Short mmCIF file of C-alpha atoms in Angstrom, two decimals:
data_model
loop_
_atom_site.label_atom_id
_atom_site.label_comp_id
_atom_site.label_asym_id
_atom_site.label_seq_id
_atom_site.Cartn_x
_atom_site.Cartn_y
_atom_site.Cartn_z
CA GLN A 446 -31.84 -67.60 -16.39
CA VAL A 447 -28.67 -69.47 -16.76
CA GLN A 448 -25.58 -67.58 -14.96
CA LEU A 449 -21.70 -68.14 -15.02
CA GLN A 450 -19.34 -67.62 -12.59
CA GLU A 451 -15.58 -67.82 -13.30
CA SER A 452 -12.92 -68.48 -9.94
CA GLY A 453 -9.48 -68.81 -10.15
CA PRO A 454 -5.94 -67.57 -8.63
CA GLY A 455 -5.59 -63.85 -9.70
CA LEU A 456 -1.56 -64.78 -9.77
CA VAL A 457 0.39 -67.63 -11.30
CA LYS A 458 4.14 -67.77 -11.38
CA PRO A 459 5.67 -68.70 -14.93
CA SER A 460 6.12 -72.20 -15.08
CA GLY A 461 3.48 -72.91 -13.37
CA THR A 462 -0.37 -74.32 -13.56
CA LEU A 463 -3.07 -71.92 -14.02
CA SER A 464 -6.47 -74.00 -12.88
CA LEU A 465 -9.85 -72.00 -13.37
CA THR A 466 -13.44 -73.29 -12.34
CA CYS A 467 -16.59 -71.82 -14.21
CA VAL A 468 -19.84 -72.13 -11.73
CA VAL A 469 -23.17 -72.81 -14.00
CA SER A 470 -26.23 -71.35 -12.17
CA GLY A 471 -29.71 -71.21 -12.97
CA GLY A 472 -29.58 -74.43 -15.37
CA TYR A 473 -28.04 -77.75 -15.62
CA ILE A 474 -25.04 -78.36 -17.05
CA THR A 475 -26.29 -81.16 -18.67
CA MET A 476 -28.29 -79.27 -21.05
CA ASN A 477 -27.56 -79.72 -24.72
CA HIS A 478 -24.57 -76.59 -24.88
CA TRP A 479 -20.89 -76.76 -25.39
CA TRP A 480 -19.36 -75.14 -22.63
CA SER A 481 -16.25 -72.91 -23.69
CA TRP A 482 -13.27 -71.08 -22.19
CA VAL A 483 -12.21 -67.66 -23.86
CA ARG A 484 -9.54 -65.58 -23.08
CA GLN A 485 -8.61 -61.64 -23.88
CA PRO A 486 -4.85 -60.35 -23.37
CA PRO A 487 -4.75 -56.77 -22.20
CA GLY A 488 -5.61 -54.13 -24.91
CA LYS A 489 -6.27 -57.25 -26.73
CA GLY A 490 -9.11 -59.16 -29.20
CA LEU A 491 -10.82 -62.33 -27.86
CA GLU A 492 -9.06 -65.70 -28.05
CA TRP A 493 -10.97 -69.49 -27.91
CA LEU A 494 -9.16 -71.84 -25.87
CA GLY A 495 -11.13 -75.22 -25.78
CA GLU A 496 -14.59 -76.38 -24.94
CA ILE A 497 -16.20 -79.72 -23.13
CA TYR A 498 -19.83 -81.43 -23.57
CA HIS A 499 -21.23 -82.56 -20.60
CA SER A 500 -20.40 -86.35 -22.28
CA GLY A 501 -17.07 -85.33 -21.21
CA GLU A 502 -16.38 -84.60 -25.01
CA THR A 503 -13.67 -81.75 -25.45
CA ASN A 504 -12.52 -80.25 -28.48
CA TYR A 505 -9.03 -77.67 -28.33
CA ASN A 506 -7.62 -74.83 -29.95
CA PRO A 507 -4.34 -76.47 -31.83
CA SER A 508 -2.47 -73.79 -30.67
CA PHE A 509 -3.21 -74.61 -26.77
CA LYS A 510 -3.20 -78.55 -26.81
CA SER A 511 -0.27 -79.49 -25.86
CA ARG A 512 -0.40 -77.41 -22.30
CA LEU A 513 -4.31 -77.23 -22.20
CA SER A 514 -7.17 -79.50 -20.48
CA ILE A 515 -10.98 -78.81 -20.14
CA SER A 516 -12.90 -80.88 -17.45
CA ILE A 517 -16.23 -81.08 -15.96
CA ASP A 518 -18.41 -82.54 -12.56
CA ARG A 519 -21.24 -83.05 -13.45
CA SER A 520 -22.23 -83.06 -10.21
CA LYS A 521 -21.29 -79.88 -9.13
CA ASN A 522 -22.33 -78.08 -12.24
CA GLN A 523 -19.01 -76.78 -13.08
CA PHE A 524 -16.57 -77.47 -15.69
CA PHE A 525 -12.36 -76.25 -15.24
CA LEU A 526 -9.76 -75.13 -17.09
CA THR A 527 -6.20 -76.34 -16.57
CA LEU A 528 -3.01 -74.71 -18.52
CA ASN A 529 0.46 -76.00 -18.02
CA PHE A 530 3.81 -74.39 -18.18
CA VAL A 531 2.26 -70.76 -18.35
CA THR A 532 4.51 -67.34 -19.25
CA ALA A 533 3.72 -63.95 -19.14
CA ALA A 534 1.86 -64.84 -22.72
CA ASP A 535 -0.94 -66.46 -20.91
CA THR A 536 -1.40 -63.05 -18.75
CA ALA A 537 -5.19 -62.20 -19.34
CA ILE A 538 -9.09 -62.18 -18.93
CA TYR A 539 -10.71 -65.43 -18.48
CA PHE A 540 -14.16 -66.16 -19.40
CA CYS A 541 -16.83 -69.32 -19.62
CA ALA A 542 -18.95 -69.15 -21.94
CA ARG A 543 -22.08 -71.12 -23.05
CA ALA A 544 -22.03 -71.88 -26.65
CA SER A 545 -26.14 -71.02 -28.04
CA SER A 546 -26.44 -75.36 -29.01
CA GLY A 547 -24.64 -78.84 -28.71
CA THR A 548 -24.86 -79.12 -31.93
CA TYR A 549 -22.22 -78.24 -34.82
CA PRO A 550 -22.01 -75.45 -35.86
CA ASN A 551 -23.98 -73.13 -33.74
CA ASP A 552 -24.21 -69.53 -33.37
CA GLY A 553 -21.60 -68.62 -30.69
CA PHE A 554 -21.67 -67.63 -27.24
CA ASN A 555 -25.05 -66.33 -26.06
CA ILE A 556 -24.29 -66.28 -22.19
CA TRP A 557 -20.91 -65.33 -20.73
CA GLY A 558 -19.42 -65.03 -17.82
CA HIS A 559 -17.97 -61.93 -16.36
CA GLY A 560 -14.49 -62.93 -16.15
CA THR A 561 -11.37 -63.51 -14.20
CA VAL A 562 -8.23 -61.73 -14.03
CA VAL A 563 -5.29 -63.67 -14.24
CA SER A 564 -1.63 -62.38 -14.24
CA VAL A 565 1.84 -64.22 -14.77
CA SER A 566 4.28 -62.97 -13.01
CA SER A 567 7.43 -64.35 -10.28
CA VAL B 256 -8.29 -65.40 -40.37
CA LEU B 257 -10.99 -63.04 -39.44
CA THR B 258 -9.64 -59.32 -40.00
CA GLN B 259 -11.58 -56.28 -38.77
CA PHE B 260 -11.43 -52.90 -39.75
CA PRO B 261 -11.04 -49.94 -38.90
CA LEU B 262 -9.17 -51.17 -35.49
CA SER B 263 -10.63 -47.73 -33.84
CA GLN B 264 -13.59 -45.33 -34.82
CA SER B 265 -14.27 -42.00 -33.11
CA VAL B 266 -18.36 -40.70 -33.95
CA THR B 267 -20.72 -38.09 -33.42
CA LEU B 268 -23.92 -38.70 -31.39
CA GLY B 269 -26.68 -39.11 -33.61
CA GLN B 270 -24.13 -40.54 -36.12
CA PRO B 271 -23.97 -43.28 -38.08
CA ALA B 272 -21.11 -45.97 -38.31
CA SER B 273 -19.98 -49.24 -39.84
CA ILE B 274 -17.79 -52.10 -38.69
CA SER B 275 -15.92 -54.12 -41.28
CA CYS B 276 -14.97 -58.11 -40.84
CA ARG B 277 -13.26 -59.76 -43.71
CA SER B 278 -12.76 -63.64 -43.73
CA SER B 279 -10.34 -65.26 -45.37
CA GLU B 280 -12.19 -68.11 -46.43
CA SER B 281 -15.86 -68.47 -47.44
CA LEU B 282 -17.90 -69.21 -44.33
CA VAL B 283 -20.92 -70.65 -46.55
CA HIS B 284 -21.24 -73.45 -44.91
CA SER B 285 -22.57 -77.03 -46.50
CA ASN B 286 -26.11 -76.23 -45.35
CA ARG B 287 -25.74 -73.04 -47.02
CA ASN B 288 -25.59 -71.12 -43.86
CA ILE B 289 -23.54 -67.88 -42.66
CA TYR B 290 -22.23 -68.70 -39.31
CA LEU B 291 -20.93 -65.03 -38.15
CA ASN B 292 -21.49 -63.33 -34.95
CA TRP B 293 -21.05 -59.97 -33.58
CA TYR B 294 -20.03 -59.30 -30.20
CA GLN B 295 -20.32 -55.85 -28.46
CA GLN B 296 -18.15 -55.49 -25.34
CA ARG B 297 -19.05 -52.28 -22.85
CA PRO B 298 -15.65 -51.21 -21.30
CA GLY B 299 -14.90 -53.65 -17.95
CA GLN B 300 -17.81 -55.74 -19.08
CA SER B 301 -18.14 -59.43 -20.63
CA PRO B 302 -19.00 -59.90 -24.56
CA ARG B 303 -22.54 -60.00 -26.13
CA ARG B 304 -23.58 -61.35 -28.53
CA LEU B 305 -25.63 -58.60 -31.08
CA ILE B 306 -26.22 -60.87 -33.90
CA TYR B 307 -26.12 -64.11 -35.51
CA LYS B 308 -26.16 -65.80 -38.56
CA VAL B 309 -24.72 -62.83 -40.23
CA SER B 310 -28.11 -60.40 -39.56
CA VAL B 311 -30.28 -61.78 -37.00
CA ARG B 312 -30.72 -59.33 -34.19
CA ASP B 313 -30.17 -61.20 -30.56
CA SER B 314 -33.49 -60.58 -28.39
CA GLY B 315 -33.06 -56.80 -26.44
CA VAL B 316 -30.84 -55.80 -29.27
CA PRO B 317 -31.82 -52.23 -30.39
CA ASN B 318 -32.75 -52.05 -34.14
CA ARG B 319 -30.43 -49.38 -34.47
CA PHE B 320 -28.11 -52.53 -35.03
CA SER B 321 -27.87 -54.07 -38.35
CA GLY B 322 -25.58 -56.83 -39.93
CA THR B 323 -24.76 -57.54 -43.26
CA GLY B 324 -22.34 -59.50 -45.62
CA SER B 325 -21.62 -62.81 -47.44
CA GLY B 326 -19.14 -65.02 -48.15
CA THR B 327 -15.92 -63.28 -46.81
CA GLU B 328 -17.28 -59.48 -46.34
CA PHE B 329 -19.45 -58.74 -43.19
CA THR B 330 -20.54 -55.34 -41.61
CA LEU B 331 -21.82 -53.90 -38.67
CA LYS B 332 -23.86 -51.02 -39.00
CA ILE B 333 -25.08 -48.92 -36.41
CA SER B 334 -27.38 -46.47 -37.61
CA ARG B 335 -27.42 -43.68 -35.18
CA VAL B 336 -25.14 -44.12 -32.03
CA GLU B 337 -25.80 -43.50 -28.98
CA ALA B 338 -23.26 -43.16 -26.03
CA GLU B 339 -24.19 -46.74 -24.82
CA ASP B 340 -22.57 -48.35 -27.63
CA ALA B 341 -19.21 -46.80 -26.67
CA GLY B 342 -16.73 -49.72 -26.09
CA VAL B 343 -15.27 -52.78 -28.48
CA TYR B 344 -17.37 -54.73 -31.57
CA HIS B 345 -15.77 -58.44 -31.91
CA CYS B 346 -16.58 -60.40 -35.32
CA MET B 347 -16.57 -64.33 -34.77
CA GLN B 348 -17.20 -66.84 -36.74
CA SER B 349 -18.32 -70.44 -36.07
CA THR B 350 -18.51 -72.05 -39.86
CA HIS B 351 -15.26 -74.16 -39.44
CA TRP B 352 -15.66 -75.26 -36.00
CA PRO B 353 -13.35 -75.99 -34.15
CA PRO B 354 -11.77 -73.49 -33.51
CA TYR B 355 -13.89 -70.32 -33.20
CA THR B 356 -12.23 -67.55 -34.65
CA PHE B 357 -12.33 -63.89 -33.67
CA GLY B 358 -11.01 -60.77 -35.31
CA GLN B 359 -9.10 -58.34 -33.59
CA GLY B 360 -11.82 -56.19 -32.03
CA THR B 361 -12.67 -52.16 -33.36
CA ARG B 362 -12.70 -49.98 -30.59
CA LEU B 363 -15.97 -47.61 -30.73
CA GLU B 364 -15.71 -43.87 -28.60
CA ILE B 365 -18.37 -42.12 -28.89
#
């Protein structure tokens, strides 16, 4: 059974860089699925940030494209999020998630990590 | 844009509940499928997909949950709410991808 686990610093300074890791266990990251990052600001709804396929192909939410990068390490079965120039508005729970397939369109996210809390504050 | 309503709902145990999700554009794909999903997020937990393609329940989802809709109007119904159904419910579209988009979420209190 595939499981996802996020990790990263709980606190980031304004204008700094947020870096998160998602470890995939119970299956290979080279399976035919898109791997995504989704976030949830306090008391608000879910917001999709971007995704990566094991080939390295990425898609980003246009709202974040200028400061977001998603990468992958197939040898470690991990994928990563890097968000630059963070502000207090980036304070959120960050989830990694697996789409139901690697095709377009697909049926959304059927596997989620537990989430990691990130606060942006000086 | 997906708009959910109500944003909050209080329902008595054993009574039905209904949550609506309206899209600003048709979610019918050129392949004629509609990629509209519903997620449940219990307090302190990550989201869990309940329904995909408008009405298909995920494995293990109780049959008291049902999804209906077409085009731009969609509804999640719970026939008789139980205590474990408390949480936030999110609709999400994956027809016009990327980006995936979510509704604002509806908080269900039992």
